[in-house]
Tab-separated table of C-alpha atoms in Angstrom:
chain	number	residue	atom	x	y	z
A	1	MET	CA	-34.427	13.119	20.604
A	2	ALA	CA	-32.207	10.719	22.517
A	3	LEU	CA	-28.814	9.882	21.084
A	4	THR	CA	-28.552	6.184	20.308
A	5	THR	CA	-25.223	4.438	20.009
A	6	ASP	CA	-24.344	1.047	18.639
A	7	ARG	CA	-21.773	-1.156	20.343
A	8	ILE	CA	-19.226	-3.690	19.135
A	9	ALA	CA	-20.570	-7.137	19.928
A	10	ALA	CA	-17.936	-9.369	18.330
A	11	VAL	CA	-14.478	-9.226	16.784
A	12	GLN	CA	-13.506	-12.165	14.599
A	13	LEU	CA	-9.966	-12.761	13.380
A	14	SER	CA	-8.422	-14.957	10.731
A	15	PHE	CA	-4.856	-15.739	9.680
A	16	VAL	CA	-4.378	-16.596	5.997
A	17	ARG	CA	-1.301	-17.645	4.046
A	18	LEU	CA	-1.803	-16.767	0.387
A	19	PRO	CA	0.714	-18.517	-1.908
A	20	LEU	CA	1.867	-16.746	-5.051
A	21	THR	CA	1.657	-18.540	-8.376
A	22	ALA	CA	5.462	-18.345	-8.701
A	23	PRO	CA	8.301	-16.988	-6.511
A	24	ILE	CA	9.160	-13.382	-7.313
A	25	SER	CA	12.382	-11.430	-6.877
A	26	ASP	CA	13.265	-7.766	-6.735
A	27	ALA	CA	16.669	-6.168	-6.237
A	28	LYS	CA	16.774	-7.151	-2.549
A	29	VAL	CA	16.969	-10.776	-3.675
A	30	LEU	CA	19.610	-10.186	-6.338
A	31	THR	CA	21.791	-8.318	-3.833
A	32	GLY	CA	21.454	-11.149	-1.299
A	33	ARG	CA	19.437	-9.266	1.318
A	34	GLN	CA	16.259	-11.349	1.067
A	35	LYS	CA	14.964	-14.616	-0.330
A	36	PRO	CA	12.400	-14.753	-3.157
A	37	LEU	CA	8.842	-13.997	-2.051
A	38	THR	CA	6.551	-17.029	-2.194
A	39	GLU	CA	3.481	-15.984	-0.189
A	40	VAL	CA	1.680	-13.144	1.558
A	41	ALA	CA	0.454	-13.604	5.141
A	42	LEU	CA	-2.737	-11.761	6.039
A	43	VAL	CA	-4.679	-11.013	9.194
A	44	PHE	CA	-8.386	-10.401	8.543
A	45	ALA	CA	-10.731	-8.792	11.052
A	46	ARG	CA	-14.511	-8.701	10.940
A	47	ILE	CA	-16.190	-6.395	13.455
A	48	VAL	CA	-19.885	-6.975	14.205
A	49	THR	CA	-22.116	-4.579	16.157
A	50	GLU	CA	-25.165	-5.160	18.317
A	51	ALA	CA	-27.328	-3.578	15.614
A	52	GLY	CA	-26.045	-6.083	13.048
A	53	TYR	CA	-23.598	-3.917	11.084
A	54	GLU	CA	-20.318	-5.447	9.954
A	55	GLY	CA	-16.961	-4.177	8.777
A	56	LEU	CA	-14.068	-6.047	7.153
A	57	GLY	CA	-10.399	-5.096	7.334
A	58	PHE	CA	-7.010	-6.680	6.880
A	59	GLY	CA	-3.287	-6.295	7.475
A	60	TYR	CA	-0.468	-8.223	5.866
A	61	ALA	CA	3.169	-9.240	6.056
A	62	LYS	CA	5.588	-10.365	3.381
A	63	ARG	CA	8.210	-12.963	4.315
A	64	ALA	CA	8.491	-12.884	8.141
A	65	GLY	CA	6.048	-11.342	10.592
A	66	GLY	CA	2.590	-12.710	9.794
A	67	PRO	CA	2.152	-14.918	12.882
A	68	GLY	CA	3.435	-12.055	15.033
A	69	LEU	CA	0.837	-9.687	13.597
A	70	TYR	CA	-1.901	-12.210	14.292
A	71	ALA	CA	-0.715	-12.840	17.854
A	72	HIS	CA	-0.590	-9.136	18.704
A	73	ALA	CA	-3.984	-8.482	17.111
A	74	ARG	CA	-5.512	-11.393	18.988
A	75	GLU	CA	-4.221	-10.082	22.317
A	76	THR	CA	-5.562	-6.564	21.789
A	77	ALA	CA	-8.879	-7.363	20.057
A	78	PRO	CA	-10.901	-7.661	23.310
A	79	GLU	CA	-10.234	-3.949	23.922
A	80	LEU	CA	-12.867	-3.235	21.245
A	81	LEU	CA	-15.727	-5.181	22.771
A	82	GLY	CA	-18.569	-2.983	24.031
A	83	GLU	CA	-17.133	0.150	22.383
A	84	ASP	CA	-18.946	2.563	20.080
A	85	PRO	CA	-17.621	1.738	16.568
A	86	SER	CA	-18.020	5.374	15.495
A	87	ASP	CA	-15.192	6.494	17.787
A	88	ILE	CA	-12.505	5.316	15.393
A	89	GLY	CA	-9.769	7.775	16.369
A	90	ARG	CA	-10.193	7.079	20.070
A	91	LEU	CA	-10.234	3.325	19.490
A	92	TRP	CA	-7.053	3.523	17.426
A	93	ARG	CA	-5.284	5.185	20.348
A	94	LYS	CA	-6.773	2.690	22.806
A	95	LEU	CA	-5.338	-0.180	20.778
A	96	LEU	CA	-2.009	1.625	20.482
A	97	TRP	CA	-1.754	2.003	24.250
A	98	ALA	CA	-2.842	-1.587	24.791
A	99	GLY	CA	0.358	-2.658	23.028
A	100	ALA	CA	2.515	0.342	23.914
A	101	SER	CA	5.315	-1.736	25.419
A	102	MET	CA	5.995	-2.990	21.880
A	103	GLY	CA	6.435	0.560	20.565
A	104	ARG	CA	4.566	2.993	18.331
A	105	SER	CA	5.680	1.719	14.938
A	106	GLY	CA	6.441	-1.585	13.287
A	107	LEU	CA	4.503	-4.699	14.251
A	108	ALA	CA	2.691	-3.045	17.178
A	109	VAL	CA	1.116	-0.481	14.833
A	110	GLN	CA	0.631	-2.800	11.864
A	111	ALA	CA	-1.416	-5.139	14.073
A	112	ILE	CA	-3.961	-2.343	14.575
A	113	ALA	CA	-4.547	-1.920	10.844
A	114	ALA	CA	-7.041	-4.745	10.333
A	115	PHE	CA	-9.285	-3.368	13.100
A	116	ASP	CA	-9.008	0.240	11.955
A	117	ILE	CA	-9.792	-0.585	8.331
A	118	ALA	CA	-12.727	-2.733	9.460
A	119	LEU	CA	-14.098	0.162	11.538
A	120	TRP	CA	-13.920	2.538	8.567
A	121	ASP	CA	-15.532	-0.087	6.328
A	122	LEU	CA	-18.298	-0.511	8.928
A	123	LYS	CA	-18.852	3.228	9.221
A	124	ALA	CA	-19.202	3.636	5.457
A	125	ARG	CA	-21.484	0.609	5.165
A	126	ARG	CA	-23.708	1.984	7.908
A	127	ALA	CA	-23.896	5.285	6.015
A	128	GLY	CA	-24.688	3.428	2.787
A	129	LEU	CA	-21.719	5.061	1.046
A	130	PRO	CA	-18.508	3.896	-0.630
A	131	LEU	CA	-15.601	4.706	1.667
A	132	ALA	CA	-14.275	7.289	-0.817
A	133	LYS	CA	-17.609	9.136	-0.649
A	134	LEU	CA	-17.668	8.995	3.137
A	135	LEU	CA	-14.199	10.567	3.232
A	136	GLY	CA	-15.083	13.077	0.511
A	137	ALA	CA	-14.167	11.920	-2.975
A	138	HIS	CA	-12.353	14.165	-5.464
A	139	ARG	CA	-12.715	11.672	-8.320
A	140	SER	CA	-14.663	8.547	-9.208
A	141	ALA	CA	-11.701	6.808	-10.854
A	142	VAL	CA	-7.943	6.907	-10.158
A	143	PRO	CA	-5.068	6.435	-12.614
A	144	CYS	CA	-3.498	3.042	-11.966
A	145	TYR	CA	-0.258	1.291	-12.825
A	146	ASN	CA	0.763	-2.354	-12.677
A	147	THR	CA	3.752	-3.647	-10.704
A	148	SER	CA	3.246	-7.409	-10.502
A	149	GLY	CA	4.349	-7.982	-14.102
A	150	GLY	CA	7.684	-6.195	-13.810
A	151	PHE	CA	9.701	-8.116	-11.220
A	152	LEU	CA	13.342	-8.990	-11.878
A	153	SER	CA	12.544	-12.703	-11.683
A	154	ALA	CA	10.758	-12.313	-15.041
A	155	PRO	CA	12.896	-12.221	-18.210
A	156	ILE	CA	12.504	-9.085	-20.290
A	157	GLY	CA	10.356	-10.800	-22.916
A	158	GLN	CA	7.863	-11.824	-20.263
A	159	VAL	CA	7.913	-8.316	-18.779
A	160	LEU	CA	6.958	-6.884	-22.165
A	161	ASP	CA	4.170	-9.444	-22.584
A	162	ASN	CA	2.929	-8.676	-19.069
A	163	ALA	CA	2.904	-4.965	-19.866
A	164	ASP	CA	0.825	-5.566	-22.985
A	165	ALA	CA	-1.653	-7.659	-21.009
A	166	ALA	CA	-1.934	-5.014	-18.283
A	167	LEU	CA	-2.597	-2.216	-20.762
A	168	ALA	CA	-5.179	-4.372	-22.544
A	169	ARG	CA	-7.005	-4.797	-19.223
A	170	GLY	CA	-7.348	-1.032	-18.884
A	171	ILE	CA	-4.353	-0.260	-16.679
A	172	GLY	CA	-2.703	3.075	-17.411
A	173	GLY	CA	0.969	2.692	-16.447
A	174	ILE	CA	3.725	0.121	-16.007
A	175	LYS	CA	6.295	-0.126	-13.226
A	176	ILE	CA	9.360	-2.342	-13.471
A	177	LYS	CA	11.976	-3.314	-10.941
A	178	VAL	CA	15.588	-2.153	-11.156
A	179	GLY	CA	18.430	-1.982	-8.608
A	180	GLN	CA	20.507	-4.892	-9.877
A	181	PRO	CA	24.220	-5.012	-9.013
A	182	ASP	CA	24.913	-4.259	-12.699
A	183	THR	CA	23.374	-0.877	-13.540
A	184	ALA	CA	24.053	-1.530	-17.236
A	185	ALA	CA	21.589	-4.430	-17.025
A	186	ASP	CA	19.067	-2.080	-15.444
A	187	LEU	CA	19.594	0.420	-18.241
A	188	ARG	CA	18.990	-2.191	-20.924
A	189	ARG	CA	15.817	-3.284	-19.151
A	190	VAL	CA	14.405	0.238	-18.853
A	191	GLN	CA	15.305	1.068	-22.452
A	192	ALA	CA	13.607	-2.080	-23.753
A	193	VAL	CA	10.390	-1.351	-21.879
A	194	ARG	CA	10.307	2.325	-22.872
A	195	GLU	CA	10.847	1.484	-26.539
A	196	HIS	CA	8.125	-1.166	-26.359
A	197	LEU	CA	5.591	1.103	-24.643
A	198	GLY	CA	6.346	4.266	-26.587
A	199	GLU	CA	6.625	7.736	-25.096
A	200	ASP	CA	2.970	8.230	-24.125
A	201	THR	CA	2.556	5.414	-21.580
A	202	ALA	CA	3.476	6.151	-17.972
A	203	LEU	CA	6.581	4.211	-16.902
A	204	MET	CA	7.961	3.987	-13.372
A	205	VAL	CA	11.028	2.182	-11.989
A	206	ASP	CA	11.560	0.818	-8.478
A	207	ALA	CA	15.029	0.172	-7.025
A	208	ASN	CA	13.743	-1.212	-3.697
A	209	GLN	CA	16.327	0.715	-1.621
A	210	GLN	CA	19.356	-0.881	-3.306
A	211	TRP	CA	21.423	2.140	-4.390
A	212	ASP	CA	23.815	4.259	-2.394
A	213	ARG	CA	23.614	8.029	-2.797
A	214	ALA	CA	26.296	8.279	-5.500
A	215	THR	CA	24.810	5.472	-7.608
A	216	ALA	CA	21.314	6.916	-7.286
A	217	ARG	CA	22.535	10.337	-8.380
A	218	ARG	CA	24.559	9.081	-11.363
A	219	PHE	CA	22.018	6.529	-12.568
A	220	GLY	CA	19.131	8.874	-11.907
A	221	ARG	CA	20.669	11.336	-14.358
A	222	THR	CA	21.032	8.567	-16.944
A	223	LEU	CA	17.367	7.678	-16.537
A	224	GLU	CA	16.211	11.234	-17.257
A	225	GLN	CA	16.098	10.408	-20.990
A	226	PHE	CA	13.216	7.954	-20.485
A	227	ARG	CA	10.744	10.536	-19.111
A	228	LEU	CA	9.809	8.353	-16.139
A	229	THR	CA	6.794	9.188	-14.024
A	230	TRP	CA	8.976	8.500	-10.983
A	231	ILE	CA	11.994	6.673	-9.570
A	232	GLU	CA	10.907	4.695	-6.517
A	233	GLU	CA	12.916	3.908	-3.391
A	234	PRO	CA	16.327	4.703	-4.846
A	235	LEU	CA	17.845	4.804	-1.327
A	236	ASP	CA	17.322	3.280	2.082
A	237	ALA	CA	13.730	3.978	3.139
A	238	HIS	CA	14.839	5.904	6.247
A	239	ASP	CA	17.395	8.105	4.472
A	240	ALA	CA	15.215	11.205	4.332
A	241	GLU	CA	18.164	13.547	3.792
A	242	GLY	CA	19.538	11.490	0.914
A	243	HIS	CA	16.166	11.278	-0.784
A	244	ALA	CA	15.716	15.034	-0.358
A	245	ALA	CA	19.082	15.800	-1.965
A	246	LEU	CA	18.328	13.407	-4.820
A	247	ALA	CA	14.860	14.831	-5.415
A	248	ALA	CA	16.353	18.318	-5.604
A	249	SER	CA	18.982	17.246	-8.158
A	250	LEU	CA	16.783	15.312	-10.621
A	251	ASP	CA	14.046	16.351	-13.020
A	252	THR	CA	12.463	12.903	-12.603
A	253	PRO	CA	10.192	12.807	-9.534
A	254	VAL	CA	11.273	10.669	-6.585
A	255	ALA	CA	8.789	8.367	-4.844
A	256	THR	CA	9.244	6.683	-1.467
A	257	GLY	CA	7.551	5.838	1.813
A	258	GLU	CA	6.101	2.349	1.417
A	259	MET	CA	8.359	0.765	4.047
A	260	LEU	CA	7.568	3.266	6.783
A	261	THR	CA	5.382	1.983	9.596
A	262	SER	CA	3.998	5.077	11.289
A	263	ALA	CA	2.580	8.485	10.452
A	264	GLU	CA	5.483	10.020	12.399
A	265	GLU	CA	8.062	8.450	10.080
A	266	HIS	CA	6.188	9.877	7.110
A	267	THR	CA	6.143	13.292	8.758
A	268	ARG	CA	9.935	13.282	8.909
A	269	LEU	CA	10.099	12.209	5.258
A	270	ILE	CA	7.715	14.933	4.095
A	271	ASP	CA	9.249	17.659	6.241
A	272	ALA	CA	12.659	16.846	4.759
A	273	GLY	CA	11.344	17.300	1.195
A	274	ALA	CA	12.361	13.713	0.479
A	275	ALA	CA	9.659	12.786	-2.033
A	276	ASP	CA	7.646	14.188	-4.907
A	277	PHE	CA	5.311	11.171	-4.636
A	278	VAL	CA	4.500	10.006	-1.106
A	279	GLN	CA	3.781	6.273	-0.886
A	280	PRO	CA	2.154	5.404	2.439
A	281	ASP	CA	0.694	1.944	2.959
A	282	ALA	CA	-2.422	1.910	5.178
A	283	PRO	CA	-1.872	-1.608	6.581
A	284	ARG	CA	1.753	-0.745	7.359
A	285	VAL	CA	1.138	2.590	9.088
A	286	GLY	CA	-1.650	1.160	11.234
A	287	GLY	CA	-4.762	1.655	9.147
A	288	ILE	CA	-6.787	4.411	7.565
A	289	THR	CA	-6.735	6.685	10.624
A	290	PRO	CA	-2.959	7.368	10.511
A	291	PHE	CA	-3.020	7.241	6.692
A	292	LEU	CA	-5.362	10.242	6.704
A	293	ARG	CA	-2.801	12.152	8.784
A	294	VAL	CA	-0.162	11.437	6.135
A	295	MET	CA	-2.586	12.468	3.385
A	296	ALA	CA	-3.285	15.794	5.085
A	297	LEU	CA	0.395	16.631	5.443
A	298	ALA	CA	1.158	15.589	1.853
A	299	ASP	CA	-1.683	17.787	0.634
A	300	HIS	CA	-0.394	20.693	2.713
A	301	LYS	CA	2.989	20.316	0.975
A	302	ALA	CA	1.323	19.977	-2.477
A	303	LEU	CA	2.853	16.523	-3.024
A	304	SER	CA	1.504	13.692	-5.152
A	305	LEU	CA	0.188	10.468	-3.626
A	306	ALA	CA	0.833	6.889	-4.760
A	307	PRO	CA	-0.120	4.413	-2.010
A	308	HIS	CA	1.705	1.095	-1.917
A	309	PHE	CA	0.002	-2.271	-2.578
A	310	ALA	CA	-3.461	-3.113	-1.070
A	311	MET	CA	-5.433	-1.507	-3.908
A	312	GLU	CA	-8.621	-2.767	-2.264
A	313	VAL	CA	-8.180	-0.073	0.420
A	314	HIS	CA	-5.996	2.475	-1.340
A	315	LEU	CA	-8.351	3.045	-4.258
A	316	HIS	CA	-10.761	4.807	-1.889
A	317	LEU	CA	-8.021	6.812	-0.190
A	318	ALA	CA	-6.459	7.934	-3.464
A	319	ALA	CA	-9.908	8.960	-4.729
A	320	ALA	CA	-10.273	11.163	-1.638
A	321	TYR	CA	-6.919	12.920	-2.160
A	322	PRO	CA	-7.169	16.483	-3.557
A	323	GLY	CA	-3.924	16.389	-5.529
A	324	THR	CA	-2.401	14.059	-8.112
A	325	ALA	CA	-2.856	10.425	-7.140
A	326	TRP	CA	-2.100	6.985	-8.539
A	327	VAL	CA	-3.127	3.549	-7.268
A	328	GLU	CA	-0.963	0.450	-7.617
A	329	HIS	CA	-2.512	-2.577	-9.310
A	330	PHE	CA	-1.616	-5.913	-7.724
A	331	GLU	CA	-3.918	-8.832	-8.452
A	332	TRP	CA	-2.377	-10.987	-5.697
A	333	LEU	CA	-5.174	-10.522	-3.143
A	334	GLU	CA	-8.065	-10.992	-5.583
A	335	PRO	CA	-8.650	-14.687	-4.653
A	336	LEU	CA	-9.659	-13.575	-1.148
A	337	PHE	CA	-12.615	-11.436	-2.249
A	338	ASN	CA	-15.891	-12.123	-4.017
A	339	GLU	CA	-15.769	-8.909	-6.073
A	340	ARG	CA	-13.244	-7.468	-8.537
A	341	LEU	CA	-12.215	-3.841	-8.948
A	342	GLU	CA	-13.004	-2.518	-12.414
A	343	LEU	CA	-10.537	-0.903	-14.814
A	344	SER	CA	-11.241	1.416	-17.710
A	345	GLY	CA	-9.179	3.838	-19.777
A	346	GLY	CA	-6.097	3.600	-17.584
A	347	ARG	CA	-8.043	4.131	-14.351
A	348	MET	CA	-9.417	2.048	-11.510
A	349	LEU	CA	-13.081	2.762	-10.820
A	350	VAL	CA	-14.327	3.416	-7.299
A	351	PRO	CA	-17.068	0.824	-6.671
A	352	ASP	CA	-20.547	2.138	-5.886
A	353	ARG	CA	-21.037	-0.501	-3.176
A	354	PRO	CA	-20.981	0.637	0.496
A	355	GLY	CA	-17.722	0.572	2.437
A	356	LEU	CA	-14.729	-0.881	0.654
A	357	GLY	CA	-17.234	-2.618	-1.615
A	358	LEU	CA	-15.719	-6.021	-0.913
A	359	ASP	CA	-16.795	-9.179	0.885
A	360	GLY	CA	-14.737	-12.251	1.649
A	361	GLY	CA	-11.680	-12.701	3.780
A	362	PRO	CA	-12.241	-15.878	5.800
A	363	VAL	CA	-12.608	-15.136	9.521
A	364	ARG	CA	-13.002	-17.343	12.539
A	365	ASP	CA	-13.165	-17.031	16.310
A	366	LEU	CA	-10.421	-15.415	18.371
A	367	GLY	CA	-9.473	-18.750	19.889
A	368	ASP	CA	-8.078	-20.117	16.629
A	369	GLY	CA	-4.495	-19.531	15.626
A	370	PRO	CA	-2.393	-19.538	12.486
């Protein structure tokens, strides 16, 4: 029997600016390092084959970088034309080398993500399987926690109301932002939320890289009383040694990794013992292909997994992880898709639709710009 191969006939790209309903602030804003976030910029890719199969993927940027992602993706997209869409690993490297003068992390890698995710979506759709099943699912639903209701721009009363609404929707845990210049204000905030939720609801805090090592150590010990599921990004994202020392000194698990933009950066983090929960972001590390490398190493080290943002992709990846996994609930991207992910009993359900199980994401020809 002759081997038949399909070929990529078209690659369509789209640049989308998605405004948020209100500006949001985390500790990076309160410490003067960034301005409030008002929108998310996204690059969507739709890959179409000669046999009529399609795959949809996306990458994103917050604050600066969106037009740069789109420009780099648009330059490298023609490299996919005529290729076999099944050869995802080889195509990822081809795209990497096409933009190698820009480096092997950061924007050059993030621009590959939309294509790589689209190729995995296409492969699963062609197989008639949800992506989690194609990868090899370990569960049909993943514990999930909400972040969007706990930003520092929201007063504590609103944070408590948001937490109630999230739990009523079927979300299982609540994460709030900390890292303010006044740690006493952080303490009051955490105490109020813990008392409101009770001891049985998972509670996480996220400092968004705003503490130095001494502050993280001292305040981390103070936070032990609240039985947190984890403390997220207590230190600079690239301080693997500091995170490792902190993780070794606290009973509360340490989570980090969302800001890293390559599998190699995650390897250094994991090898250093810097995290109990690893938090890779598929669009930031270049797609699902490098994300799977991070997953394999985290599994080898018996670490827990809590991917950052982009629940539309990460639900499938967390479902395919052998160890403990959480998925982060952000409703921000929901307006871009026709479907909604379902929640029940504190978990997010893997859809039974093929691929990512989502359609939408406006796309247009390569000649159009942002």
